[in-house]
Amino acid sequence: MSIQELESQFTSGVYTKRPIALVRGAGAHVWDSDENEYVDCVGGQGSVNIGHANPVVADAIARQAKTLITCPEMFYNDRRAELEQKLTALAGMPRVFLCNSGTEAVEAAIKFARLATKRTGIIAAMRGFHGRTFGALSATWEKKYREPFEPLVPDYSHIAYNDVAALEAAVDHKTAAVLLEVVQGEGGVRPGTAEFLLKAQEVCQERGALLILDEVQTGFGRTGKMFAFQHYGLQPDLMCLAKSMAGGFPMGATLIGSRVGQLPPQVHGSTFGGNPLGCAASLAAIDFIERQQLADRAAELGAWFLEQLKQIESSLVREVRGLGLMVGVELKQKVTPYLQELMKHGVLALPAGLTTLRFLPPLVVEQDDLEKVVEAVSKVLNVEIA
Ligand SMILES: *Cc1c(COP(=O)(O)O)cnc(C)c1O
């Protein structure tokens, strides 16, 4: 049986799959089981900023695996201590909670916000995406993710993203937190305006609420800064990280600001959270991002890539937008057939919502590769596809 047949028989069924089986990667490239090569602008859904099969991270993982893989947080650990120091310094925030995925990072932030404020209201944004567990799902906007699981967690509400008046009207004495992406990813690659994000911070501070920034997708150099909030001079009270945090190894973190205060012991935790293997991977990945100046690279290549995509003349394009190497091309119709066509041209890309093509290449991508992507997009968008 083929890989595809095997998986089709035994997998849960919750994923729509593309017909290829990926078996190998290097940098910004991946290969399928028939040895076809692709420029990978899916990039593990944004979790492989440092590139596939990065030898620095692979070595760090191998070394740590032979030393100590697991160590629950009832004990201290050398790798974890190092990572906690590194993350808090990078974020300019005093404390951190370590976990294993984006949704867990959001879940922790919401719980910490309710604890710290003794309030329950969570205000999120329309088109926002924050994960699939109940707390995070309740903040996620998309109906098809939410409706099958209702009733969700109470006291959540949604306002239009980048709508300053709606924000001012929504935050009150019951609001524990405002939870926002700095650039909406799944919702269509939509950068927040400085006015909106700064107002969110100001309103939260004035009214005793906390600002949670979900940087799961935008973190670790993706948008041209280590964290996207640094473009705006923001200071979140809680920040959620995951995806590229450990070079593709599953890991998440919730950074905790000074307005959160001391958290009582035993109120939250995770068996695998802060495991030495993940911490070693993350330390190596962050070190690689800094040494190779991948955030600057994302800023430069991203600006060039965006400009090239804007120059594609096609009546199918509604808007091209993005920040750094987080780029979206919104079409006037559904993107699924175009994603399939791109694959035939050796380019893997993501959807963002129904009508936006999303590109999240590893930040080590070469300009040559992005040229191929632009060429493929141009070809595909100038051919009518039924
Ligand atoms: C991917 C993503 C999540 C969820 O992360 P998982 O690791 O899939 O749970 C949450 N927030 C944002 C902004 C994301 O892009």
mmCIF file of C-alpha atoms and ligand atoms in Angstrom:
data_model
loop_
_atom_site.group_PDB
_atom_site.id
_atom_site.type_symbol
_atom_site.label_atom_id
_atom_site.label_comp_id
_atom_site.label_asym_id
_atom_site.label_seq_id
_atom_site.Cartn_x
_atom_site.Cartn_y
_atom_site.Cartn_z
ATOM 1 C CA MET A 1 0.000 0.000 0.000
ATOM 2 C CA SER A 2 1.166 3.548 -0.699
ATOM 3 C CA ILE A 3 1.811 6.037 2.109
ATOM 4 C CA GLN A 4 -1.316 7.894 0.990
ATOM 5 C CA GLU A 5 -3.487 4.766 1.094
ATOM 6 C CA LEU A 6 -2.196 3.779 4.517
ATOM 7 C CA GLU A 7 -2.833 7.200 6.022
ATOM 8 C CA SER A 8 -6.217 7.514 4.383
ATOM 9 C CA GLN A 9 -7.229 4.258 6.011
ATOM 10 C CA PHE A 10 -6.012 5.018 9.535
ATOM 11 C CA THR A 11 -5.912 8.780 10.089
ATOM 12 C CA SER A 12 -8.628 10.547 12.128
ATOM 13 C CA GLY A 13 -10.211 12.208 9.142
ATOM 14 C CA VAL A 14 -10.120 15.761 10.560
ATOM 15 C CA TYR A 15 -7.588 16.960 7.973
ATOM 16 C CA THR A 16 -8.111 17.604 4.284
ATOM 17 C CA LYS A 17 -4.902 16.293 2.802
ATOM 18 C CA ARG A 18 -3.016 17.094 -0.350
ATOM 19 C CA PRO A 19 -2.114 14.046 -2.451
ATOM 20 C CA ILE A 20 1.670 14.117 -1.895
ATOM 21 C CA ALA A 21 3.700 12.485 0.904
ATOM 22 C CA LEU A 22 6.625 14.610 2.125
ATOM 23 C CA VAL A 23 9.581 12.536 3.211
ATOM 24 C CA ARG A 24 12.588 14.875 3.366
ATOM 25 C CA GLY A 25 13.507 18.548 3.728
ATOM 26 C CA ALA A 26 16.527 20.867 3.608
ATOM 27 C CA GLY A 27 16.367 24.631 4.177
ATOM 28 C CA ALA A 28 13.391 25.994 2.251
ATOM 29 C CA HIS A 29 12.979 22.837 0.159
ATOM 30 C CA VAL A 30 11.054 19.593 0.671
ATOM 31 C CA TRP A 31 10.826 16.402 -1.367
ATOM 32 C CA ASP A 32 7.923 14.006 -1.820
ATOM 33 C CA SER A 33 8.059 10.210 -1.991
ATOM 34 C CA ASP A 34 8.384 10.409 -5.805
ATOM 35 C CA GLU A 35 11.485 12.636 -5.452
ATOM 36 C CA ASN A 36 9.682 15.783 -6.649
ATOM 37 C CA GLU A 37 11.197 18.938 -5.134
ATOM 38 C CA TYR A 38 9.173 21.900 -3.836
ATOM 39 C CA VAL A 39 9.854 25.397 -2.548
ATOM 40 C CA ASP A 40 8.100 25.125 0.806
ATOM 41 C CA CYS A 41 6.020 28.218 1.558
ATOM 42 C CA VAL A 42 3.878 26.195 3.965
ATOM 43 C CA GLY A 43 6.965 25.950 6.154
ATOM 44 C CA GLY A 44 5.312 23.619 8.659
ATOM 45 C CA GLN A 45 2.525 26.248 8.896
ATOM 46 C CA GLY A 46 5.141 28.746 9.965
ATOM 47 C CA SER A 47 6.992 26.511 12.396
ATOM 48 C CA VAL A 48 10.243 26.122 10.513
ATOM 49 C CA ASN A 49 11.717 29.641 10.286
ATOM 50 C CA ILE A 50 15.236 28.227 10.614
ATOM 51 C CA GLY A 51 14.747 25.820 7.669
ATOM 52 C CA HIS A 52 14.131 22.092 7.419
ATOM 53 C CA ALA A 53 16.663 19.632 8.833
ATOM 54 C CA ASN A 54 18.674 22.490 10.301
ATOM 55 C CA PRO A 55 21.920 20.813 11.433
ATOM 56 C CA VAL A 56 22.431 23.142 14.418
ATOM 57 C CA VAL A 57 19.051 22.263 15.901
ATOM 58 C CA ALA A 58 19.329 18.586 14.885
ATOM 59 C CA ASP A 59 22.636 18.328 16.772
ATOM 60 C CA ALA A 60 21.253 20.105 19.841
ATOM 61 C CA ILE A 61 18.287 17.713 19.921
ATOM 62 C CA ALA A 62 20.506 14.646 19.494
ATOM 63 C CA ARG A 63 22.897 15.762 22.242
ATOM 64 C CA GLN A 64 20.085 16.546 24.686
ATOM 65 C CA ALA A 65 18.253 13.298 23.837
ATOM 66 C CA LYS A 66 21.299 11.376 25.017
ATOM 67 C CA THR A 67 21.501 13.461 28.205
ATOM 68 C CA LEU A 68 17.985 14.041 29.587
ATOM 69 C CA ILE A 69 14.762 14.126 27.575
ATOM 70 C CA THR A 70 12.184 14.716 30.237
ATOM 71 C CA CYS A 71 12.151 16.549 33.552
ATOM 72 C CA PRO A 72 8.847 17.734 35.039
ATOM 73 C CA GLU A 73 8.790 21.249 36.438
ATOM 74 C CA MET A 74 8.705 19.997 40.034
ATOM 75 C CA PHE A 75 12.488 19.921 39.480
ATOM 76 C CA TYR A 76 14.791 22.611 38.203
ATOM 77 C CA ASN A 77 16.714 21.941 34.978
ATOM 78 C CA ASP A 78 19.792 23.502 33.356
ATOM 79 C CA ARG A 79 18.424 23.808 29.782
ATOM 80 C CA ARG A 80 15.099 25.202 31.032
ATOM 81 C CA ALA A 81 16.809 27.794 33.181
ATOM 82 C CA GLU A 82 18.794 28.981 30.172
ATOM 83 C CA LEU A 83 15.733 29.169 27.945
ATOM 84 C CA GLU A 84 13.638 31.030 30.519
ATOM 85 C CA GLN A 85 16.383 33.600 30.864
ATOM 86 C CA LYS A 86 16.703 33.930 27.079
ATOM 87 C CA LEU A 87 12.977 34.285 26.314
ATOM 88 C CA THR A 88 12.275 36.815 29.046
ATOM 89 C CA ALA A 89 15.264 38.918 27.948
ATOM 90 C CA LEU A 90 14.150 38.841 24.299
ATOM 91 C CA ALA A 91 10.564 39.775 25.144
ATOM 92 C CA GLY A 92 11.404 42.297 27.861
ATOM 93 C CA MET A 93 8.916 40.509 30.126
ATOM 94 C CA PRO A 94 9.793 39.178 33.582
ATOM 95 C CA ARG A 95 8.421 35.596 33.567
ATOM 96 C CA VAL A 96 7.477 32.718 31.287
ATOM 97 C CA PHE A 97 5.287 29.591 31.336
ATOM 98 C CA LEU A 98 6.452 26.795 29.018
ATOM 99 C CA CYS A 99 4.125 24.407 27.201
ATOM 100 C CA ASN A 100 3.910 22.379 23.998
ATOM 101 C CA SER A 101 1.775 24.158 21.393
ATOM 102 C CA GLY A 102 0.134 27.395 20.378
ATOM 103 C CA THR A 103 -3.294 26.596 21.695
ATOM 104 C CA GLU A 104 -1.789 25.737 25.095
ATOM 105 C CA ALA A 105 0.072 29.047 25.157
ATOM 106 C CA VAL A 106 -3.219 30.867 24.531
ATOM 107 C CA GLU A 107 -5.063 28.707 27.055
ATOM 108 C CA ALA A 108 -2.495 29.629 29.726
ATOM 109 C CA ALA A 109 -2.657 33.341 28.874
ATOM 110 C CA ILE A 110 -6.448 33.352 29.231
ATOM 111 C CA LYS A 111 -6.317 31.500 32.544
ATOM 112 C CA PHE A 112 -3.593 33.816 33.875
ATOM 113 C CA ALA A 113 -5.594 36.881 32.796
ATOM 114 C CA ARG A 114 -8.697 35.661 34.614
ATOM 115 C CA LEU A 115 -6.643 34.871 37.710
ATOM 116 C CA ALA A 116 -4.802 38.175 37.750
ATOM 117 C CA THR A 117 -7.802 40.420 37.122
ATOM 118 C CA LYS A 118 -10.485 38.353 38.886
ATOM 119 C CA ARG A 119 -12.615 39.207 35.861
ATOM 120 C CA THR A 120 -13.955 36.853 33.190
ATOM 121 C CA GLY A 121 -14.480 38.809 29.946
ATOM 122 C CA ILE A 122 -12.241 37.997 26.980
ATOM 123 C CA ILE A 123 -12.439 40.251 23.942
ATOM 124 C CA ALA A 124 -11.012 38.841 20.726
ATOM 125 C CA ALA A 125 -11.246 39.900 17.090
ATOM 126 C CA MET A 126 -13.320 38.827 14.149
ATOM 127 C CA ARG A 127 -11.216 36.710 11.774
ATOM 128 C CA GLY A 128 -8.893 35.907 14.706
ATOM 129 C CA PHE A 129 -7.378 32.462 15.119
ATOM 130 C CA HIS A 130 -6.051 31.281 18.477
ATOM 131 C CA GLY A 131 -6.240 27.482 18.470
ATOM 132 C CA ARG A 132 -8.565 24.549 18.979
ATOM 133 C CA THR A 133 -8.840 23.761 22.695
ATOM 134 C CA PHE A 134 -11.967 25.145 24.328
ATOM 135 C CA GLY A 135 -10.524 28.325 25.847
ATOM 136 C CA ALA A 136 -8.605 29.237 22.718
ATOM 137 C CA LEU A 137 -11.373 28.042 20.406
ATOM 138 C CA SER A 138 -13.812 30.355 22.173
ATOM 139 C CA ALA A 139 -11.593 33.249 21.048
ATOM 140 C CA THR A 140 -11.262 31.898 17.501
ATOM 141 C CA TRP A 141 -13.701 33.496 15.081
ATOM 142 C CA GLU A 142 -14.283 31.038 12.236
ATOM 143 C CA LYS A 143 -17.701 29.383 12.480
ATOM 144 C CA LYS A 144 -16.686 26.026 11.043
ATOM 145 C CA TYR A 145 -14.180 25.542 13.887
ATOM 146 C CA ARG A 146 -16.594 26.703 16.603
ATOM 147 C CA GLU A 147 -20.126 25.635 15.833
ATOM 148 C CA PRO A 148 -19.726 21.847 16.046
ATOM 149 C CA PHE A 149 -18.493 22.225 19.647
ATOM 150 C CA GLU A 150 -20.892 24.721 21.163
ATOM 151 C CA PRO A 151 -21.555 25.638 23.896
ATOM 152 C CA LEU A 152 -18.089 27.162 24.231
ATOM 153 C CA VAL A 153 -16.573 28.983 27.215
ATOM 154 C CA PRO A 154 -18.779 31.876 28.435
ATOM 155 C CA ASP A 155 -17.931 35.603 28.482
ATOM 156 C CA TYR A 156 -16.073 35.843 25.192
ATOM 157 C CA SER A 157 -16.918 38.512 22.628
ATOM 158 C CA HIS A 158 -15.528 39.572 19.253
ATOM 159 C CA ILE A 159 -14.970 43.009 17.750
ATOM 160 C CA ALA A 160 -13.930 43.965 14.218
ATOM 161 C CA TYR A 161 -10.124 43.918 13.864
ATOM 162 C CA ASN A 162 -8.560 47.373 13.453
ATOM 163 C CA ASP A 163 -11.809 49.038 14.584
ATOM 164 C CA VAL A 164 -10.749 51.529 17.263
ATOM 165 C CA ALA A 165 -14.272 52.680 18.150
ATOM 166 C CA ALA A 166 -15.482 49.094 18.628
ATOM 167 C CA LEU A 167 -12.527 48.426 20.889
ATOM 168 C CA GLU A 168 -13.210 51.474 23.041
ATOM 169 C CA ALA A 169 -16.857 50.507 23.361
ATOM 170 C CA ALA A 170 -16.138 46.864 24.251
ATOM 171 C CA VAL A 171 -13.595 47.038 27.099
ATOM 172 C CA ASP A 172 -15.237 47.544 30.511
ATOM 173 C CA HIS A 173 -14.925 46.619 34.202
ATOM 174 C CA LYS A 174 -15.688 42.968 33.398
ATOM 175 C CA THR A 175 -12.936 42.620 30.789
ATOM 176 C CA ALA A 176 -10.085 40.380 31.883
ATOM 177 C CA ALA A 177 -8.201 40.644 28.605
ATOM 178 C CA VAL A 178 -8.116 41.773 25.020
ATOM 179 C CA LEU A 179 -6.594 38.985 22.922
ATOM 180 C CA LEU A 180 -5.203 39.898 19.503
ATOM 181 C CA GLU A 181 -2.854 38.719 16.788
ATOM 182 C CA VAL A 182 -0.438 41.425 15.665
ATOM 183 C CA VAL A 183 -0.889 40.271 12.086
ATOM 184 C CA GLN A 184 -3.925 38.044 11.610
ATOM 185 C CA GLY A 185 -2.659 34.848 10.003
ATOM 186 C CA GLU A 186 -5.418 32.310 9.351
ATOM 187 C CA GLY A 187 -7.855 35.203 9.014
ATOM 188 C CA GLY A 188 -6.220 36.406 5.791
ATOM 189 C CA VAL A 189 -2.743 37.868 6.535
ATOM 190 C CA ARG A 190 -3.996 41.204 7.853
ATOM 191 C CA PRO A 191 -1.523 43.435 9.677
ATOM 192 C CA GLY A 192 -2.901 45.340 12.651
ATOM 193 C CA THR A 193 -2.764 49.126 12.416
ATOM 194 C CA ALA A 194 -0.532 50.942 14.902
ATOM 195 C CA GLU A 195 -3.514 53.049 15.943
ATOM 196 C CA PHE A 196 -5.613 49.985 16.823
ATOM 197 C CA LEU A 197 -2.911 48.025 18.639
ATOM 198 C CA LEU A 198 -1.665 51.023 20.642
ATOM 199 C CA LYS A 199 -5.239 51.906 21.558
ATOM 200 C CA ALA A 200 -5.788 48.328 22.742
ATOM 201 C CA GLN A 201 -2.803 48.703 25.062
ATOM 202 C CA GLU A 202 -3.945 52.108 26.316
ATOM 203 C CA VAL A 203 -7.551 51.059 26.921
ATOM 204 C CA CYS A 204 -6.448 47.910 28.759
ATOM 205 C CA GLN A 205 -4.144 49.909 31.019
ATOM 206 C CA GLU A 206 -6.805 52.539 31.765
ATOM 207 C CA ARG A 207 -9.545 50.026 32.516
ATOM 208 C CA GLY A 208 -7.689 47.344 34.449
ATOM 209 C CA ALA A 209 -7.695 44.732 31.680
ATOM 210 C CA LEU A 210 -4.693 42.873 30.260
ATOM 211 C CA LEU A 211 -3.430 42.894 26.684
ATOM 212 C CA ILE A 212 -2.646 39.402 25.373
ATOM 213 C CA LEU A 213 -0.776 39.313 22.071
ATOM 214 C CA ASP A 214 -0.899 36.029 20.193
ATOM 215 C CA GLU A 215 2.468 35.895 18.405
ATOM 216 C CA VAL A 216 2.299 32.167 17.751
ATOM 217 C CA GLN A 217 2.621 32.767 14.002
ATOM 218 C CA THR A 218 4.316 36.174 13.942
ATOM 219 C CA GLY A 219 7.074 35.376 16.451
ATOM 220 C CA PHE A 220 10.738 34.499 15.977
ATOM 221 C CA GLY A 221 11.629 36.766 13.080
ATOM 222 C CA ARG A 222 8.720 36.013 10.751
ATOM 223 C CA THR A 223 7.589 39.623 10.262
ATOM 224 C CA GLY A 224 11.028 41.245 10.233
ATOM 225 C CA LYS A 225 11.467 41.653 14.003
ATOM 226 C CA MET A 226 12.001 38.955 16.624
ATOM 227 C CA PHE A 227 8.396 39.638 17.733
ATOM 228 C CA ALA A 228 5.884 41.579 15.644
ATOM 229 C CA PHE A 229 4.883 43.836 18.571
ATOM 230 C CA GLN A 230 8.336 45.412 18.283
ATOM 231 C CA HIS A 231 7.269 47.116 15.030
ATOM 232 C CA TYR A 232 4.759 49.141 17.039
ATOM 233 C CA GLY A 233 6.524 49.902 20.315
ATOM 234 C CA LEU A 234 3.913 47.858 22.187
ATOM 235 C CA GLN A 235 4.357 46.146 25.535
ATOM 236 C CA PRO A 236 1.908 43.263 25.987
ATOM 237 C CA ASP A 237 0.935 41.958 29.431
ATOM 238 C CA LEU A 238 0.919 38.388 28.142
ATOM 239 C CA MET A 239 2.408 37.031 24.921
ATOM 240 C CA CYS A 240 1.767 33.627 23.341
ATOM 241 C CA LEU A 241 4.486 31.865 21.354
ATOM 242 C CA ALA A 242 4.823 28.491 19.640
ATOM 243 C CA LYS A 243 5.291 27.481 15.961
ATOM 244 C CA SER A 244 8.929 28.420 15.163
ATOM 245 C CA MET A 245 9.985 28.608 18.803
ATOM 246 C CA ALA A 246 11.968 25.356 18.726
ATOM 247 C CA GLY A 247 12.825 25.005 15.038
ATOM 248 C CA GLY A 248 9.812 22.817 14.281
ATOM 249 C CA PHE A 249 9.974 20.773 17.477
ATOM 250 C CA PRO A 250 6.623 21.138 19.301
ATOM 251 C CA MET A 251 6.855 23.808 21.951
ATOM 252 C CA GLY A 252 4.921 26.811 23.242
ATOM 253 C CA ALA A 253 5.388 29.602 25.748
ATOM 254 C CA THR A 254 3.359 32.278 27.501
ATOM 255 C CA LEU A 255 5.404 35.332 28.456
ATOM 256 C CA ILE A 256 4.102 37.055 31.569
ATOM 257 C CA GLY A 257 4.367 40.815 32.106
ATOM 258 C CA SER A 258 4.640 42.769 35.332
ATOM 259 C CA ARG A 259 0.938 43.749 35.397
ATOM 260 C CA VAL A 260 0.019 40.061 35.828
ATOM 261 C CA GLY A 261 1.694 39.854 39.232
ATOM 262 C CA GLN A 262 2.488 36.696 41.151
ATOM 263 C CA LEU A 263 0.603 33.557 40.099
ATOM 264 C CA PRO A 264 -0.421 31.185 42.900
ATOM 265 C CA PRO A 265 1.237 27.742 42.897
ATOM 266 C CA GLN A 266 -0.603 24.685 41.486
ATOM 267 C CA VAL A 267 -3.158 26.636 39.426
ATOM 268 C CA HIS A 268 -1.779 25.515 36.075
ATOM 269 C CA GLY A 269 0.808 23.099 34.675
ATOM 270 C CA SER A 270 1.869 20.629 32.007
ATOM 271 C CA THR A 271 3.667 17.288 32.158
ATOM 272 C CA PHE A 272 5.779 17.949 29.070
ATOM 273 C CA GLY A 273 5.963 21.739 29.467
ATOM 274 C CA GLY A 274 9.560 22.958 29.672
ATOM 275 C CA ASN A 275 11.039 19.540 28.891
ATOM 276 C CA PRO A 276 14.827 19.692 28.376
ATOM 277 C CA LEU A 277 14.621 18.328 24.814
ATOM 278 C CA GLY A 278 12.311 21.144 23.699
ATOM 279 C CA CYS A 279 14.343 23.716 25.636
ATOM 280 C CA ALA A 280 17.556 22.573 23.935
ATOM 281 C CA ALA A 281 15.876 22.733 20.528
ATOM 282 C CA SER A 282 14.511 26.193 21.267
ATOM 283 C CA LEU A 283 17.838 27.555 22.527
ATOM 284 C CA ALA A 284 19.552 26.314 19.368
ATOM 285 C CA ALA A 285 16.795 27.683 17.116
ATOM 286 C CA ILE A 286 16.820 31.128 18.762
ATOM 287 C CA ASP A 287 20.603 31.227 18.624
ATOM 288 C CA PHE A 288 20.459 30.418 14.898
ATOM 289 C CA ILE A 289 17.836 33.124 14.257
ATOM 290 C CA GLU A 290 20.013 35.697 16.027
ATOM 291 C CA ARG A 291 23.350 34.683 14.524
ATOM 292 C CA GLN A 292 22.011 34.499 10.984
ATOM 293 C CA GLN A 293 20.004 37.716 11.520
ATOM 294 C CA LEU A 294 16.925 35.997 10.133
ATOM 295 C CA ALA A 295 14.576 38.782 11.258
ATOM 296 C CA ASP A 296 16.464 41.318 9.116
ATOM 297 C CA ARG A 297 16.500 38.806 6.302
ATOM 298 C CA ALA A 298 12.715 38.399 6.604
ATOM 299 C CA ALA A 299 12.292 42.184 6.483
ATOM 300 C CA GLU A 300 14.429 42.604 3.354
ATOM 301 C CA LEU A 301 13.361 39.536 1.392
ATOM 302 C CA GLY A 302 9.758 40.001 2.507
ATOM 303 C CA ALA A 303 9.606 43.586 1.212
ATOM 304 C CA TRP A 304 11.084 42.470 -2.110
ATOM 305 C CA PHE A 305 8.735 39.451 -2.371
ATOM 306 C CA LEU A 306 5.674 41.610 -1.593
ATOM 307 C CA GLU A 307 6.698 44.111 -4.274
ATOM 308 C CA GLN A 308 7.182 41.355 -6.875
ATOM 309 C CA LEU A 309 3.798 39.837 -6.089
ATOM 310 C CA LYS A 310 2.138 43.256 -6.370
ATOM 311 C CA GLN A 311 3.500 43.570 -9.878
ATOM 312 C CA ILE A 312 1.685 40.466 -11.083
ATOM 313 C CA GLU A 313 -1.031 41.655 -13.407
ATOM 314 C CA SER A 314 -4.063 39.490 -12.939
ATOM 315 C CA SER A 315 -7.740 40.344 -12.756
ATOM 316 C CA LEU A 316 -8.046 37.617 -10.110
ATOM 317 C CA VAL A 317 -6.092 39.559 -7.455
ATOM 318 C CA ARG A 318 -7.940 41.718 -4.963
ATOM 319 C CA GLU A 319 -5.019 42.729 -2.711
ATOM 320 C CA VAL A 320 -1.449 41.759 -1.830
ATOM 321 C CA ARG A 321 -0.442 42.412 1.794
ATOM 322 C CA GLY A 322 1.887 41.256 4.509
ATOM 323 C CA LEU A 323 4.705 42.025 6.907
ATOM 324 C CA GLY A 324 8.175 40.539 6.498
ATOM 325 C CA LEU A 325 7.974 36.991 5.168
ATOM 326 C CA MET A 326 4.325 36.627 6.136
ATOM 327 C CA VAL A 327 2.627 37.405 2.851
ATOM 328 C CA GLY A 328 -0.893 37.031 1.503
ATOM 329 C CA VAL A 329 -2.393 37.374 -1.959
ATOM 330 C CA GLU A 330 -6.148 37.840 -1.692
ATOM 331 C CA LEU A 331 -8.064 36.638 -4.714
ATOM 332 C CA LYS A 332 -11.596 37.427 -5.838
ATOM 333 C CA GLN A 333 -12.400 33.730 -5.638
ATOM 334 C CA LYS A 334 -11.588 30.590 -3.657
ATOM 335 C CA VAL A 335 -7.913 29.677 -3.527
ATOM 336 C CA THR A 336 -8.067 25.871 -3.304
ATOM 337 C CA PRO A 337 -7.679 25.181 -7.054
ATOM 338 C CA TYR A 338 -4.801 27.687 -7.252
ATOM 339 C CA LEU A 339 -2.988 25.998 -4.371
ATOM 340 C CA GLN A 340 -3.242 22.711 -6.264
ATOM 341 C CA GLU A 341 -1.905 24.346 -9.441
ATOM 342 C CA LEU A 342 0.989 25.927 -7.520
ATOM 343 C CA MET A 343 1.928 22.478 -6.273
ATOM 344 C CA LYS A 344 2.191 21.278 -9.874
ATOM 345 C CA HIS A 345 4.630 24.165 -10.411
ATOM 346 C CA GLY A 346 6.754 23.031 -7.457
ATOM 347 C CA VAL A 347 5.464 25.532 -4.878
ATOM 348 C CA LEU A 348 3.696 24.660 -1.621
ATOM 349 C CA ALA A 349 1.576 27.441 -0.117
ATOM 350 C CA LEU A 350 -1.217 27.795 2.430
ATOM 351 C CA PRO A 351 -4.691 29.238 2.344
ATOM 352 C CA ALA A 352 -5.678 31.977 4.810
ATOM 353 C CA GLY A 353 -9.436 31.961 4.949
ATOM 354 C CA LEU A 354 -11.176 30.967 1.722
ATOM 355 C CA THR A 355 -9.755 33.524 -0.668
ATOM 356 C CA THR A 356 -6.181 34.363 0.364
ATOM 357 C CA LEU A 357 -2.991 32.564 -0.693
ATOM 358 C CA ARG A 358 -0.557 32.614 2.239
ATOM 359 C CA PHE A 359 3.223 32.279 2.023
ATOM 360 C CA LEU A 360 5.247 31.380 5.145
ATOM 361 C CA PRO A 361 8.607 30.225 3.756
ATOM 362 C CA PRO A 362 11.466 29.336 6.068
ATOM 363 C CA LEU A 363 13.395 32.589 6.656
ATOM 364 C CA VAL A 364 16.547 30.967 5.226
ATOM 365 C CA VAL A 365 14.832 30.937 1.804
ATOM 366 C CA GLU A 366 16.972 32.245 -1.076
ATOM 367 C CA GLN A 367 15.863 35.056 -3.352
ATOM 368 C CA ASP A 368 16.096 32.578 -6.272
ATOM 369 C CA ASP A 369 13.491 30.400 -4.617
ATOM 370 C CA LEU A 370 11.153 33.343 -4.094
ATOM 371 C CA GLU A 371 11.656 34.280 -7.750
ATOM 372 C CA LYS A 372 10.397 30.810 -8.655
ATOM 373 C CA VAL A 373 7.416 31.331 -6.375
ATOM 374 C CA VAL A 374 6.564 34.664 -8.007
ATOM 375 C CA GLU A 375 6.862 33.084 -11.442
ATOM 376 C CA ALA A 376 4.609 30.188 -10.458
ATOM 377 C CA VAL A 377 2.009 32.506 -8.893
ATOM 378 C CA SER A 378 2.055 34.656 -11.987
ATOM 379 C CA LYS A 379 1.523 31.657 -14.279
ATOM 380 C CA VAL A 380 -1.207 30.167 -12.158
ATOM 381 C CA LEU A 381 -3.135 33.429 -11.778
ATOM 382 C CA ASN A 382 -3.076 34.167 -15.446
ATOM 383 C CA VAL A 383 -4.642 30.856 -16.342
ATOM 384 C CA GLU A 384 -8.342 30.484 -15.712
ATOM 385 C CA ILE A 385 -9.002 27.439 -13.545
ATOM 386 C CA ALA A 386 -12.489 26.002 -13.352
HETATM 387 C C1 LIG B 1 -1.205 28.195 14.720
HETATM 388 C C2 LIG B 1 -1.753 29.224 15.639
HETATM 389 C C3 LIG B 1 -2.274 28.881 16.903
HETATM 390 C C4 LIG B 1 -2.432 27.458 17.366
HETATM 391 O O1 LIG B 1 -1.225 26.794 17.480
HETATM 392 P P1 LIG B 1 -1.230 25.189 17.606
HETATM 393 O O2 LIG B 1 0.206 24.866 17.893
HETATM 394 O O3 LIG B 1 -1.714 24.641 16.299
HETATM 395 O O4 LIG B 1 -2.121 24.826 18.730
HETATM 396 C C5 LIG B 1 -2.697 29.912 17.728
HETATM 397 N N1 LIG B 1 -2.600 31.198 17.351
HETATM 398 C C6 LIG B 1 -2.105 31.563 16.132
HETATM 399 C C7 LIG B 1 -2.014 32.997 15.787
HETATM 400 C C8 LIG B 1 -1.678 30.584 15.237
HETATM 401 O O5 LIG B 1 -1.213 30.947 14.052
#
